[in-house]
PDB file of C-alpha atoms in Angstrom:
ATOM      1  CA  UNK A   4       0.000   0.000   0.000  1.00 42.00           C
ATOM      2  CA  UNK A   5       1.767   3.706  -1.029  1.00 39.00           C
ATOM      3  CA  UNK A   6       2.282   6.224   1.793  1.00 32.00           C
ATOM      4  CA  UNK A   7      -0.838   8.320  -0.041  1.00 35.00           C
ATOM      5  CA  UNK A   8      -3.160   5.353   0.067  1.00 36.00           C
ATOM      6  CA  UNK A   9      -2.454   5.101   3.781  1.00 36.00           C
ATOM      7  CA  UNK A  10      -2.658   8.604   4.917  1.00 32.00           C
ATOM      8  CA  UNK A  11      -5.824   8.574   2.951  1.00 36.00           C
ATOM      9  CA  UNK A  12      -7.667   5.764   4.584  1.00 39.00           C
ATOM     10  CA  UNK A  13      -5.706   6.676   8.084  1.00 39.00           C
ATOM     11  CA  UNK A  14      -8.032  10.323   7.509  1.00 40.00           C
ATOM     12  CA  UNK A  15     -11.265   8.043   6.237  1.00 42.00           C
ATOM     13  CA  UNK A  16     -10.835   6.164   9.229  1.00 44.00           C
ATOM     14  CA  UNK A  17     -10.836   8.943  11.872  1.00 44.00           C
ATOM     15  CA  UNK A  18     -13.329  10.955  10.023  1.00 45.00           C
ATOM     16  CA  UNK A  19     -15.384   7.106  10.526  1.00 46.00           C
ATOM     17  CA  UNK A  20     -14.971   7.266  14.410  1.00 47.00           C
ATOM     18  CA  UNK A  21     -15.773  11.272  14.614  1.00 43.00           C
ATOM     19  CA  UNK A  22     -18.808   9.992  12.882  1.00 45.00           C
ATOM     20  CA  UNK A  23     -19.919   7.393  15.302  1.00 43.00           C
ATOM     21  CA  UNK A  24     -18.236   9.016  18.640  1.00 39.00           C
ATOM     22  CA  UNK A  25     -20.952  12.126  17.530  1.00 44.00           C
ATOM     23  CA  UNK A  26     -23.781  10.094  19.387  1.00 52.00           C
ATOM     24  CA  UNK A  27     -22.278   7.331  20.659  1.00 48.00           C
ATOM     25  CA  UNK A  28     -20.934   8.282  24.490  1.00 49.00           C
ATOM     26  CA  UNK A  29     -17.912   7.780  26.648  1.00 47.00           C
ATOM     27  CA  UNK A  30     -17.756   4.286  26.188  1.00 43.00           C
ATOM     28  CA  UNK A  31     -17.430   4.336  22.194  1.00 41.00           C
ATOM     29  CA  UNK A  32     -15.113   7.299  22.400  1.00 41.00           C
ATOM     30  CA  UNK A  33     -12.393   4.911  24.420  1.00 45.00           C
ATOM     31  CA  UNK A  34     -12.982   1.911  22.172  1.00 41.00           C
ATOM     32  CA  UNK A  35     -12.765   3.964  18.652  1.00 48.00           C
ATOM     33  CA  UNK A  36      -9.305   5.674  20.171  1.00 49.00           C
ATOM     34  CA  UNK A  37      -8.175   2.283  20.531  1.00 61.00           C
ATOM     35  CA  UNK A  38      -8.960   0.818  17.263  1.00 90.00           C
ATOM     36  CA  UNK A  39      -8.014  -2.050  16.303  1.00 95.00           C
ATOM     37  CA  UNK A  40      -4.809  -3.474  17.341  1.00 97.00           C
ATOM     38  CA  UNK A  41      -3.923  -7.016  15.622  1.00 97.00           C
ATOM     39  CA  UNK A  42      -0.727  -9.558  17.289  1.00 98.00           C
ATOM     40  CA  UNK A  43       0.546 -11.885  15.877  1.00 97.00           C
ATOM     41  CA  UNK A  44       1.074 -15.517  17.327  1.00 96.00           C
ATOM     42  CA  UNK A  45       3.146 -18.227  15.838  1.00 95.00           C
ATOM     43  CA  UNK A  46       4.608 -20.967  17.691  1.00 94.00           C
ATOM     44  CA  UNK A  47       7.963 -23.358  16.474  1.00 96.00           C
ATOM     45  CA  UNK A  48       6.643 -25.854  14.073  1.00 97.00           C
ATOM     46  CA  UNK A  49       7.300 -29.924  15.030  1.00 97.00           C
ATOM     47  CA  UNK A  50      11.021 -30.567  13.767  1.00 97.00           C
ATOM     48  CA  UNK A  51      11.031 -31.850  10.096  1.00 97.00           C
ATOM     49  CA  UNK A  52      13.272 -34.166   8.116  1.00 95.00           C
ATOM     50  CA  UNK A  53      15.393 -33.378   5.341  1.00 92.00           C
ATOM     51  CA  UNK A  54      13.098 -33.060   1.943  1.00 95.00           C
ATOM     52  CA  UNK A  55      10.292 -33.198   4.757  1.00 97.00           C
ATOM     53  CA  UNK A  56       7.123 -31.131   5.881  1.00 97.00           C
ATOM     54  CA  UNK A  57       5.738 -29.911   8.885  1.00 97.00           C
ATOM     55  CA  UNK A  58       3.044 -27.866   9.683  1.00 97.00           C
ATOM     56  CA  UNK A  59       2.721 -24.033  11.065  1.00 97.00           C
ATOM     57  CA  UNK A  60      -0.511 -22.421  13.062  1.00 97.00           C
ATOM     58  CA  UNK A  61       0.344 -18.746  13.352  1.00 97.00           C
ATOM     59  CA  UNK A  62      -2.670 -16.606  14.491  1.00 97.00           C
ATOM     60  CA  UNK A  63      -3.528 -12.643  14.732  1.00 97.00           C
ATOM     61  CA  UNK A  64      -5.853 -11.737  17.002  1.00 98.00           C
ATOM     62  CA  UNK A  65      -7.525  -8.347  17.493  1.00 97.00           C
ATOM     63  CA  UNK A  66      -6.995  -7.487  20.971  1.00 97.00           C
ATOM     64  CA  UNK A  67      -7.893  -3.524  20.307  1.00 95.00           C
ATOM     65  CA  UNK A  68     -11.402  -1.966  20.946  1.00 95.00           C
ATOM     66  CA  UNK A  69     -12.688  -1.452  18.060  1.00 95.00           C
ATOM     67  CA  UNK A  70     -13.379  -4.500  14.483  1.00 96.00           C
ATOM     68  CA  UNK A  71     -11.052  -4.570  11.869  1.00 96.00           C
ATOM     69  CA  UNK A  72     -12.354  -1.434   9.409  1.00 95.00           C
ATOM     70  CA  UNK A  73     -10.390  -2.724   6.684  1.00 95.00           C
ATOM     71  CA  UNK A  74      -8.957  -6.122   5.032  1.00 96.00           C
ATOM     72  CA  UNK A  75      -5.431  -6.774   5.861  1.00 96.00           C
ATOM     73  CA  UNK A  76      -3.175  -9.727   5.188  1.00 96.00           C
ATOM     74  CA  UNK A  77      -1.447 -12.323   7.644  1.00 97.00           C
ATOM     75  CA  UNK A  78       2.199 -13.059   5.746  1.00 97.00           C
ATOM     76  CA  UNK A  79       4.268 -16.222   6.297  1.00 97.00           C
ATOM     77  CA  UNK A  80       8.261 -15.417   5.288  1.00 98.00           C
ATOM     78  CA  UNK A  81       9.977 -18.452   4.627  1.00 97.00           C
ATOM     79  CA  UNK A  82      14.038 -19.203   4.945  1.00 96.00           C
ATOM     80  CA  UNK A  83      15.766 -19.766   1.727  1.00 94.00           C
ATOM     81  CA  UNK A  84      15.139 -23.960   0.611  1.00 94.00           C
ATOM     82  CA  UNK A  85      11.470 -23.864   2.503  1.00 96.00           C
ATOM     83  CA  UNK A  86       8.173 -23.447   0.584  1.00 96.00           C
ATOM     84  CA  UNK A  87       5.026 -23.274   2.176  1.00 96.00           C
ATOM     85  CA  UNK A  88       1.269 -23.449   1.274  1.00 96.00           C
ATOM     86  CA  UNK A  89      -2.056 -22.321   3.289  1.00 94.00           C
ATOM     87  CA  UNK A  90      -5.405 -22.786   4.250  1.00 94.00           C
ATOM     88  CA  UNK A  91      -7.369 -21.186   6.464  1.00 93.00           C
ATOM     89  CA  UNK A  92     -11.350 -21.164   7.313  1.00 91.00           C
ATOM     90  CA  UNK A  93     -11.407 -17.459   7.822  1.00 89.00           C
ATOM     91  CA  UNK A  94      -8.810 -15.996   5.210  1.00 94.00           C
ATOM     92  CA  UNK A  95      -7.895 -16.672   1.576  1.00 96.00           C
ATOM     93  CA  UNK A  96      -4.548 -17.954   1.387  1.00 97.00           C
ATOM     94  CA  UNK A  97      -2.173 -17.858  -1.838  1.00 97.00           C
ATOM     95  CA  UNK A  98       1.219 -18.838  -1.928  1.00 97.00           C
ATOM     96  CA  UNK A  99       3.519 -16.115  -3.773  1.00 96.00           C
ATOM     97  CA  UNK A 100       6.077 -16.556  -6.688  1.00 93.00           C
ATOM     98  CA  UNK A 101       9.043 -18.920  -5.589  1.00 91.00           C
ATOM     99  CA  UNK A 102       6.821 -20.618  -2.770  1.00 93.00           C
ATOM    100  CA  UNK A 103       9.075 -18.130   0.351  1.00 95.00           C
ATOM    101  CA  UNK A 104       5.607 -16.136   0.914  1.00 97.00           C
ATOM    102  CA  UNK A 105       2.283 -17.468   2.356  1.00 97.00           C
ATOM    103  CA  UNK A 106      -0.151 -14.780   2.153  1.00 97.00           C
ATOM    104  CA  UNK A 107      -3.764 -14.851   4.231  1.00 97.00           C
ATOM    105  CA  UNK A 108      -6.319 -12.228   3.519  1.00 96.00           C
ATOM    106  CA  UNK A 109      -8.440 -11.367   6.180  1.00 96.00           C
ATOM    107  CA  UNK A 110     -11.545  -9.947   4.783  1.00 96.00           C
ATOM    108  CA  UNK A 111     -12.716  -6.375   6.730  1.00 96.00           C
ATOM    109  CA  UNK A 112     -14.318  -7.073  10.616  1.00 96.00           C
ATOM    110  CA  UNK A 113     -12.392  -8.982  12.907  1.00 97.00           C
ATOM    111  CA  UNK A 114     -14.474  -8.513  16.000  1.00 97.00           C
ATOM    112  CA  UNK A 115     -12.242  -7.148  19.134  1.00 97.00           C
ATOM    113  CA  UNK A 116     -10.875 -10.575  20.967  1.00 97.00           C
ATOM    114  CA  UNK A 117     -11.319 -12.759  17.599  1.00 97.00           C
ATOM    115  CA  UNK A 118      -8.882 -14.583  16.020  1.00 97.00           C
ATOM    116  CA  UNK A 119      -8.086 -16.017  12.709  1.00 97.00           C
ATOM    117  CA  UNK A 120      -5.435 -18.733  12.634  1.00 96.00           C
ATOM    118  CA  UNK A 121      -3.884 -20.599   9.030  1.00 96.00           C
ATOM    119  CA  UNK A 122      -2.476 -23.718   8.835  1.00 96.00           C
ATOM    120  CA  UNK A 123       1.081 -23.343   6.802  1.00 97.00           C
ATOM    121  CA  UNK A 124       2.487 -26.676   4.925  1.00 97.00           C
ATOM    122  CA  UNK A 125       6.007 -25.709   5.310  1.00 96.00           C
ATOM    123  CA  UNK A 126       8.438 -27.889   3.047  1.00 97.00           C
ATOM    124  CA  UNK A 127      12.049 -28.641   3.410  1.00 96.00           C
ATOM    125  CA  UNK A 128      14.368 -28.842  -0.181  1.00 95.00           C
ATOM    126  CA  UNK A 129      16.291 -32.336  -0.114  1.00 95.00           C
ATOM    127  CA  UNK A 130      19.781 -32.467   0.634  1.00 94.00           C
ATOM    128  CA  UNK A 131      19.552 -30.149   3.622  1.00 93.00           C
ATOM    129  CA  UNK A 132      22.080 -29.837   6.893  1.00 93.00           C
ATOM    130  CA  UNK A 133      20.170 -30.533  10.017  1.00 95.00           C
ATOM    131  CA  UNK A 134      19.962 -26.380  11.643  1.00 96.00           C
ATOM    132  CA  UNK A 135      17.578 -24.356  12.797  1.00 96.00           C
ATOM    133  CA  UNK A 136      16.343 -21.444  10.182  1.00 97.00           C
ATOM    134  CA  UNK A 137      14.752 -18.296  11.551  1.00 97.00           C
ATOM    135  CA  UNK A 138      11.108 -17.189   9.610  1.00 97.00           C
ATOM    136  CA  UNK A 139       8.910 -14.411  10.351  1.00 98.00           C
ATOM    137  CA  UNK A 140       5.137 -13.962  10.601  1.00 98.00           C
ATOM    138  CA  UNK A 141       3.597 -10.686  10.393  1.00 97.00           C
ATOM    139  CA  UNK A 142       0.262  -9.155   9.792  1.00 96.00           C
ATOM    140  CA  UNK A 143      -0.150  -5.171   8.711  1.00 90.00           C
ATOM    141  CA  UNK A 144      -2.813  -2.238   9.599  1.00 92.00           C
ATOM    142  CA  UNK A 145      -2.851   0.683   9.042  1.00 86.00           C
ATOM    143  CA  UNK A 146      -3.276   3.009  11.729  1.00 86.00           C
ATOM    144  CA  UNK A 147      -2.749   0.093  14.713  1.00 93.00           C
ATOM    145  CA  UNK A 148      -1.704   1.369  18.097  1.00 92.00           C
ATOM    146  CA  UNK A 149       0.954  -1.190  18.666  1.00 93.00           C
ATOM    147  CA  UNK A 150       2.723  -2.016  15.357  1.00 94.00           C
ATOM    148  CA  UNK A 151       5.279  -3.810  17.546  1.00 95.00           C
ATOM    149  CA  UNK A 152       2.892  -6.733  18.069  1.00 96.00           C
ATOM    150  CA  UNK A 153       2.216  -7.332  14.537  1.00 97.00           C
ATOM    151  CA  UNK A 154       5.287  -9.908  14.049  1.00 97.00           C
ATOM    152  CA  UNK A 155       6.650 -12.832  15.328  1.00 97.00           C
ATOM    153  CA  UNK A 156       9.592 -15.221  14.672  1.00 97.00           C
ATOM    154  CA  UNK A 157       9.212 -19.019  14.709  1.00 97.00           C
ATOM    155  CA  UNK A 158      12.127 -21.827  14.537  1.00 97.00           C
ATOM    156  CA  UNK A 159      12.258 -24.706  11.659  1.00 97.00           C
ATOM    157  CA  UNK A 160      14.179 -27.306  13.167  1.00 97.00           C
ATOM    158  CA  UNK A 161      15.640 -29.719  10.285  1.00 96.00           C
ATOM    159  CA  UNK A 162      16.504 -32.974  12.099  1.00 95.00           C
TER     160      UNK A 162
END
């Protein structure tokens, strides 16, 4: 997304809560100033053979005040010689060009406390060392209180 198409839907999104906080009380005023805030869960994956799959549940939940106003998508970074695929009940997952990038839409309303969670076929190339490679879940909003929650590192352990 370019820095204009965010500063213009950071603007329609406040002018959105000025709207709503015009009859809506205390209460609403606290919960639209939080807005949404999305983190990011991922924990290691079971250790996987050489030439080898495993599978990977990372999560983002909303734990902000207010729904998801727009779509955003949960991203799966992969270590060079792993490719993953994904599925998920409550995004659309595609896998990008050269298999490194899972990508999960998550459609517009993710309720404060929900989560959606993808399951992530991770595949090890054959002929690798047994080590531990580093990859990196992250999900992005704009406008979210907390970016810092919004990745999260997970171990492949290649046995």
């Amino acid at each position: 997304m370019s820095v204009m198409s965010r500063l213009l839907l950071s603007r329609a999104l406040r002018a959105a809560c000025a709207a709503v906080l015009l009859g809506a009380g205390p209460a609403a005023a606290d919960a639209c100033a939080a807005g949404a805030d999305l983190v990011v869960s991922a924990a290691d994956p079971a250790p996987v053979a050489d030439g080898g799959s495993t599978l990977l549940h990372p999560a983002v939940t909303n734990a902000g005040g207010t729904a998801t106003a727009v779509p955003f998508t949960l991203y799966v970074h992969l270590p060079p010689g792993v490719v993953g695929s994904g599925t998920s009940s409550g995004a659309t997952c595609s896998t990008l060009p050269f298999g490194h990038t899972v990508a999960c839409a998550v459609p517009a309303g993710l309720a404060p406390g929900a989560s959606v969670t993808a399951e992530v076929r991770i595949s090890v190339a054959s002929g690798m060392d047994p080590e531990v490679l580093d990859g990196t879940v992250e999900a992005e909003l704009p406008d979210d209180p907390t970016p810092g929650n919004n990745s999260r590192t997970f171990r492949i352990t290649i046995v």
